[in-house]
Short mmCIF file of C-alpha atoms in Angstrom, two decimals:
data_model
loop_
_atom_site.label_atom_id
_atom_site.label_comp_id
_atom_site.label_asym_id
_atom_site.label_seq_id
_atom_site.Cartn_x
_atom_site.Cartn_y
_atom_site.Cartn_z
CA UNK A 1 -34.90 20.80 34.47
CA UNK A 2 -38.47 20.85 35.79
CA UNK A 3 -40.06 23.89 36.24
CA UNK A 4 -43.17 25.32 38.08
CA UNK A 5 -44.77 28.35 36.47
CA UNK A 6 -41.88 28.56 34.21
CA UNK A 7 -39.32 28.90 37.24
CA UNK A 8 -36.75 26.25 37.88
CA UNK A 9 -37.39 24.73 41.29
CA UNK A 10 -33.81 25.70 42.83
CA UNK A 11 -34.73 29.50 41.82
CA UNK A 12 -38.29 29.06 43.25
CA UNK A 13 -36.96 27.69 46.77
CA UNK A 14 -34.57 30.68 46.65
CA UNK A 15 -37.55 32.84 46.02
CA UNK A 16 -40.05 31.39 48.65
CA UNK A 17 -37.04 31.57 51.36
CA UNK A 18 -36.42 35.06 50.56
CA UNK A 19 -40.13 35.91 50.83
CA UNK A 20 -40.47 34.25 54.05
CA UNK A 21 -37.33 35.89 55.80
CA UNK A 22 -38.32 39.15 54.20
CA UNK A 23 -41.66 39.07 55.76
CA UNK A 24 -40.01 38.33 59.13
CA UNK A 25 -37.60 41.30 58.95
CA UNK A 26 -40.38 43.76 57.79
CA UNK A 27 -43.32 42.49 60.20
CA UNK A 28 -41.10 41.52 63.24
CA UNK A 29 -38.87 44.25 62.51
CA UNK A 30 -41.70 46.63 63.89
CA UNK A 31 -41.88 44.91 66.93
CA UNK A 32 -38.24 44.74 67.59
CA UNK A 33 -37.84 48.24 66.67
CA UNK A 34 -40.62 49.46 69.07
CA UNK A 35 -38.86 47.46 71.95
CA UNK A 36 -35.62 49.16 71.27
CA UNK A 37 -37.16 52.52 72.02
CA UNK A 38 -38.57 51.09 75.44
CA UNK A 39 -36.29 52.87 77.87
CA UNK A 40 -36.30 56.03 75.95
CA UNK A 41 -39.78 56.45 77.23
CA UNK A 42 -39.65 58.08 80.64
CA UNK A 43 -43.19 57.19 82.08
CA UNK A 44 -44.48 53.81 82.92
CA UNK A 45 -47.82 54.23 81.12
CA UNK A 46 -45.88 55.09 77.86
CA UNK A 47 -43.94 51.93 78.20
CA UNK A 48 -47.10 50.17 78.84
CA UNK A 49 -48.79 51.72 75.77
CA UNK A 50 -45.91 50.99 73.33
CA UNK A 51 -46.07 47.03 74.50
CA UNK A 52 -49.81 46.89 74.13
CA UNK A 53 -49.28 48.42 70.68
CA UNK A 54 -47.60 45.14 69.42
CA UNK A 55 -49.27 42.93 71.86
CA UNK A 56 -51.84 41.60 69.17
CA UNK A 57 -49.21 40.78 66.54
CA UNK A 58 -45.74 40.09 68.10
CA UNK A 59 -46.05 36.23 68.78
CA UNK A 60 -47.90 35.72 65.44
CA UNK A 61 -45.10 37.59 63.52
CA UNK A 62 -42.73 34.97 64.93
CA UNK A 63 -44.39 32.27 62.37
CA UNK A 64 -42.40 33.90 59.64
CA UNK A 65 -39.23 32.98 61.43
CA UNK A 66 -40.68 29.33 62.03
CA UNK A 67 -41.82 28.81 58.39
CA UNK A 68 -38.70 30.30 56.93
CA UNK A 69 -36.43 28.10 59.10
CA UNK A 70 -38.26 25.04 58.23
CA UNK A 71 -38.34 25.80 54.40
CA UNK A 72 -34.73 26.71 54.46
CA UNK A 73 -33.71 23.28 56.62
CA UNK A 74 -35.95 21.40 53.97
CA UNK A 75 -34.32 22.50 51.00
CA UNK A 76 -30.84 23.65 51.79
CA UNK A 77 -30.24 21.28 54.93
CA UNK A 78 -26.39 20.84 54.24
CA UNK A 79 -26.06 24.75 53.85
CA UNK A 80 -28.03 25.24 57.16
CA UNK A 81 -25.89 22.73 59.20
CA UNK A 82 -22.85 24.59 57.78
CA UNK A 83 -24.37 28.19 58.93
CA UNK A 84 -25.47 26.89 62.18
CA UNK A 85 -22.02 25.45 63.07
CA UNK A 86 -20.17 28.61 61.77
CA UNK A 87 -22.66 30.83 63.77
CA UNK A 88 -23.36 28.69 66.57
CA UNK A 89 -22.73 31.34 69.33
CA UNK A 90 -24.81 34.14 67.62
CA UNK A 91 -27.73 31.69 66.96
CA UNK A 92 -27.62 30.67 70.58
CA UNK A 93 -27.67 34.08 71.87
CA UNK A 94 -30.31 34.84 69.53
CA UNK A 95 -32.81 32.01 71.02
CA UNK A 96 -31.70 33.12 74.52
CA UNK A 97 -32.72 36.89 74.00
CA UNK A 98 -35.79 35.72 72.02
CA UNK A 99 -36.92 33.71 75.19
CA UNK A 100 -36.13 36.67 77.54
CA UNK A 101 -38.07 39.10 75.22
CA UNK A 102 -41.10 37.02 75.53
CA UNK A 103 -40.88 36.48 79.08
CA UNK A 104 -40.49 40.17 79.59
CA UNK A 105 -43.66 40.97 77.66
CA UNK A 106 -45.70 38.45 79.82
CA UNK A 107 -44.08 38.97 83.25
CA UNK A 108 -43.53 42.70 83.38
CA UNK A 109 -47.12 43.64 84.48
CA UNK A 110 -47.50 40.69 86.63
CA UNK A 111 -46.46 42.42 89.63
CA UNK A 112 -46.77 46.10 90.76
CA UNK A 113 -43.56 46.33 92.47
CA UNK A 114 -41.25 49.18 90.97
CA UNK A 115 -38.16 47.11 90.88
CA UNK A 116 -39.93 44.19 89.02
CA UNK A 117 -41.06 46.35 86.38
CA UNK A 118 -37.70 48.09 85.92
CA UNK A 119 -35.93 45.00 85.87
CA UNK A 120 -38.23 43.51 83.05
CA UNK A 121 -37.92 46.86 81.12
CA UNK A 122 -34.34 46.73 81.07
CA UNK A 123 -34.57 42.93 79.93
CA UNK A 124 -36.97 43.65 77.28
CA UNK A 125 -34.76 46.66 75.93
CA UNK A 126 -31.76 44.69 75.97
CA UNK A 127 -33.29 41.77 74.22
CA UNK A 128 -34.73 43.89 71.42
CA UNK A 129 -31.47 45.53 70.57
CA UNK A 130 -29.54 42.18 71.19
CA UNK A 131 -31.77 40.28 68.73
CA UNK A 132 -31.64 43.20 65.98
CA UNK A 133 -27.82 43.36 66.26
CA UNK A 134 -27.33 39.49 66.11
CA UNK A 135 -29.40 39.37 62.86
CA UNK A 136 -27.68 41.94 61.41
CA UNK A 137 -24.40 40.16 62.44
CA UNK A 138 -25.59 36.76 60.73
CA UNK A 139 -26.35 38.53 57.61
CA UNK A 140 -23.10 40.30 57.66
CA UNK A 141 -21.17 37.29 58.06
CA UNK A 142 -23.10 35.48 55.16
CA UNK A 143 -22.24 38.47 52.69
CA UNK A 144 -18.69 38.30 53.92
CA UNK A 145 -18.27 34.64 53.75
CA UNK A 146 -17.25 31.70 56.10
CA UNK A 147 -13.83 29.96 56.30
CA UNK A 148 -14.76 26.38 54.97
CA UNK A 149 -12.09 23.93 54.47
CA UNK A 150 -12.09 20.07 53.50
CA UNK A 151 -15.63 18.53 53.21
CA UNK A 152 -17.15 21.97 54.20
CA UNK A 153 -15.68 21.74 57.60
CA UNK A 154 -15.57 25.09 59.28
CA UNK A 155 -12.21 26.52 59.89
CA UNK A 156 -13.05 29.80 61.69
CA UNK A 157 -12.77 30.77 65.43
CA UNK A 158 -15.57 29.90 68.04
CA UNK A 159 -16.47 32.71 70.26
CA UNK A 160 -15.99 36.25 69.01
CA UNK A 161 -14.86 35.61 65.48
CA UNK A 162 -18.35 36.34 64.39
CA UNK A 163 -17.88 40.14 65.43
CA UNK A 164 -15.80 41.08 62.25
CA UNK A 165 -15.81 44.94 61.73
CA UNK A 166 -18.24 44.66 58.64
CA UNK A 167 -20.52 42.16 60.55
CA UNK A 168 -20.64 44.84 63.37
CA UNK A 169 -21.48 47.41 60.56
CA UNK A 170 -24.39 45.39 59.53
CA UNK A 171 -25.69 44.63 62.85
CA UNK A 172 -25.78 48.38 63.83
CA UNK A 173 -27.28 49.23 60.54
CA UNK A 174 -29.97 46.42 61.09
CA UNK A 175 -30.60 48.15 64.59
CA UNK A 176 -31.25 51.31 63.21
CA UNK A 177 -33.68 49.99 60.43
CA UNK A 178 -35.59 48.21 62.99
CA UNK A 179 -35.82 51.34 65.34
CA UNK A 180 -37.04 53.53 62.57
CA UNK A 181 -39.58 50.95 61.69
CA UNK A 182 -40.63 50.68 65.19
CA UNK A 183 -40.84 54.35 65.75
CA UNK A 184 -42.99 54.82 62.71
CA UNK A 185 -45.50 52.10 63.81
CA UNK A 186 -45.77 53.34 67.19
CA UNK A 187 -46.55 56.94 65.82
CA UNK A 188 -49.66 55.03 63.99
CA UNK A 189 -50.87 53.68 67.41
CA UNK A 190 -50.30 56.66 69.77
CA UNK A 191 -51.36 60.25 70.04
CA UNK A 192 -50.80 63.26 72.39
CA UNK A 193 -47.37 63.55 74.29
CA UNK A 194 -46.27 60.05 73.42
CA UNK A 195 -46.68 60.78 69.84
CA UNK A 196 -44.71 64.14 70.06
CA UNK A 197 -41.96 62.21 71.82
CA UNK A 198 -41.68 59.54 69.19
CA UNK A 199 -41.84 62.34 66.62
CA UNK A 200 -38.75 63.61 68.18
CA UNK A 201 -37.07 60.42 68.56
CA UNK A 202 -37.79 59.20 65.26
CA UNK A 203 -35.64 62.35 63.79
CA UNK A 204 -32.73 61.36 66.09
CA UNK A 205 -33.03 57.94 65.01
CA UNK A 206 -33.10 58.88 61.16
CA UNK A 207 -29.58 60.39 61.82
CA UNK A 208 -28.34 57.10 63.25
CA UNK A 209 -29.95 55.19 60.21
CA UNK A 210 -28.68 57.35 57.61
CA UNK A 211 -25.20 57.52 58.87
CA UNK A 212 -24.95 53.72 59.47
CA UNK A 213 -26.64 52.86 56.08
CA UNK A 214 -24.31 54.88 54.18
CA UNK A 215 -21.09 53.65 55.80
CA UNK A 216 -22.31 50.03 55.29
CA UNK A 217 -23.64 50.56 51.92
CA UNK A 218 -20.29 52.01 50.70
CA UNK A 219 -18.14 49.37 52.51
CA UNK A 220 -20.28 46.71 50.98
CA UNK A 221 -20.10 48.02 47.28
CA UNK A 222 -16.28 48.78 47.55
CA UNK A 223 -14.75 45.83 49.77
CA UNK A 224 -17.40 42.87 49.46
CA UNK A 225 -16.21 40.77 46.43
CA UNK A 226 -18.73 40.11 44.00
CA UNK A 227 -21.38 42.49 45.20
CA UNK A 228 -20.38 45.21 42.67
CA UNK A 229 -19.98 43.06 39.61
CA UNK A 230 -23.55 43.28 38.50
CA UNK A 231 -23.51 46.97 39.04
CA UNK A 232 -20.29 47.22 36.68
CA UNK A 233 -22.37 44.93 34.22
CA UNK A 234 -25.49 47.35 34.39
CA UNK A 235 -24.61 50.68 35.78
CA UNK A 236 -28.12 51.49 35.87
CA UNK A 237 -28.25 49.69 39.06
CA UNK A 238 -26.36 52.13 40.79
CA UNK A 239 -29.47 54.10 40.65
CA UNK A 240 -31.07 51.63 43.28
CA UNK A 241 -28.97 52.50 46.39
CA UNK A 242 -29.11 56.14 45.57
CA UNK A 243 -32.98 56.09 45.22
CA UNK A 244 -33.02 54.07 48.50
CA UNK A 245 -31.28 56.70 50.32
CA UNK A 246 -33.31 59.62 49.05
CA UNK A 247 -36.32 57.64 49.82
CA UNK A 248 -35.33 57.09 53.39
CA UNK A 249 -33.93 60.62 53.77
CA UNK A 250 -37.46 61.79 52.84
CA UNK A 251 -39.15 60.07 56.02
CA UNK A 252 -38.69 62.85 58.35
CA UNK A 253 -40.33 65.17 56.00
CA UNK A 254 -43.37 63.17 55.64
CA UNK A 255 -43.67 62.63 59.42
CA UNK A 256 -43.37 66.17 60.01
CA UNK A 257 -46.37 66.54 57.72
CA UNK A 258 -48.36 63.97 59.68
CA UNK A 259 -48.24 61.72 56.77
CA UNK A 260 -47.34 58.58 58.77
CA UNK A 261 -48.46 55.93 56.16
CA UNK A 262 -46.18 57.11 53.39
CA UNK A 263 -42.92 56.22 55.47
CA UNK A 264 -43.88 52.82 55.86
CA UNK A 265 -43.64 52.40 51.75
CA UNK A 266 -40.59 54.36 51.64
CA UNK A 267 -38.96 52.27 54.43
CA UNK A 268 -39.66 48.85 52.51
#
């Protein structure tokens, strides 16, 4: 088999696609997380500041998704077709909320009427939460597996079959991860009362994250086939989720000491 830099091409493509989607989850996760806190800010000025904080980067970060999807379809086209058919509803909802989110960012300040801004505030908030949740749901279904029959035809349900208990757990965990990322990002961009408000919200958000992360990780290790095989073969790997949990749990302490940059490294 041909290789590039000592890596066979199938493995290389997996690494490239994994890098692209990891970049999307990390960088765009800040944006979705910042928007997921939107209605927790009481003042219009605070909401405007939060949107302005992601203003220069939110659309650029979506390039990771476009390139990642292109690379995935280029190398694994048959797999992508099966995934899209299996996850048709969440993918369509994902695209819908992407459009609504972009519209909310563009149109919110187009008019001064209170009802106009409140409407777009709600749309913006719901879109960010829904996008984060749907990304986790799709990941949960991929980890759990699809019902594939003869000639790789999808055998599962259509509308709400993708909302299995495990997919919901992964979806909620993804929301909590992005909200934590967004709060830390906004802490770097704000000061004064809004900064204090974000510090308070981050501490509450960390509780949500730690609970969802612990439950989902425990369920994955115990009930998802194949995940724990490598852990049994190499018990040292059990240190990885423990270290990840301890690193995340250390975030509130670092934030309280005004050390904002360190939590970013712990989060990733």
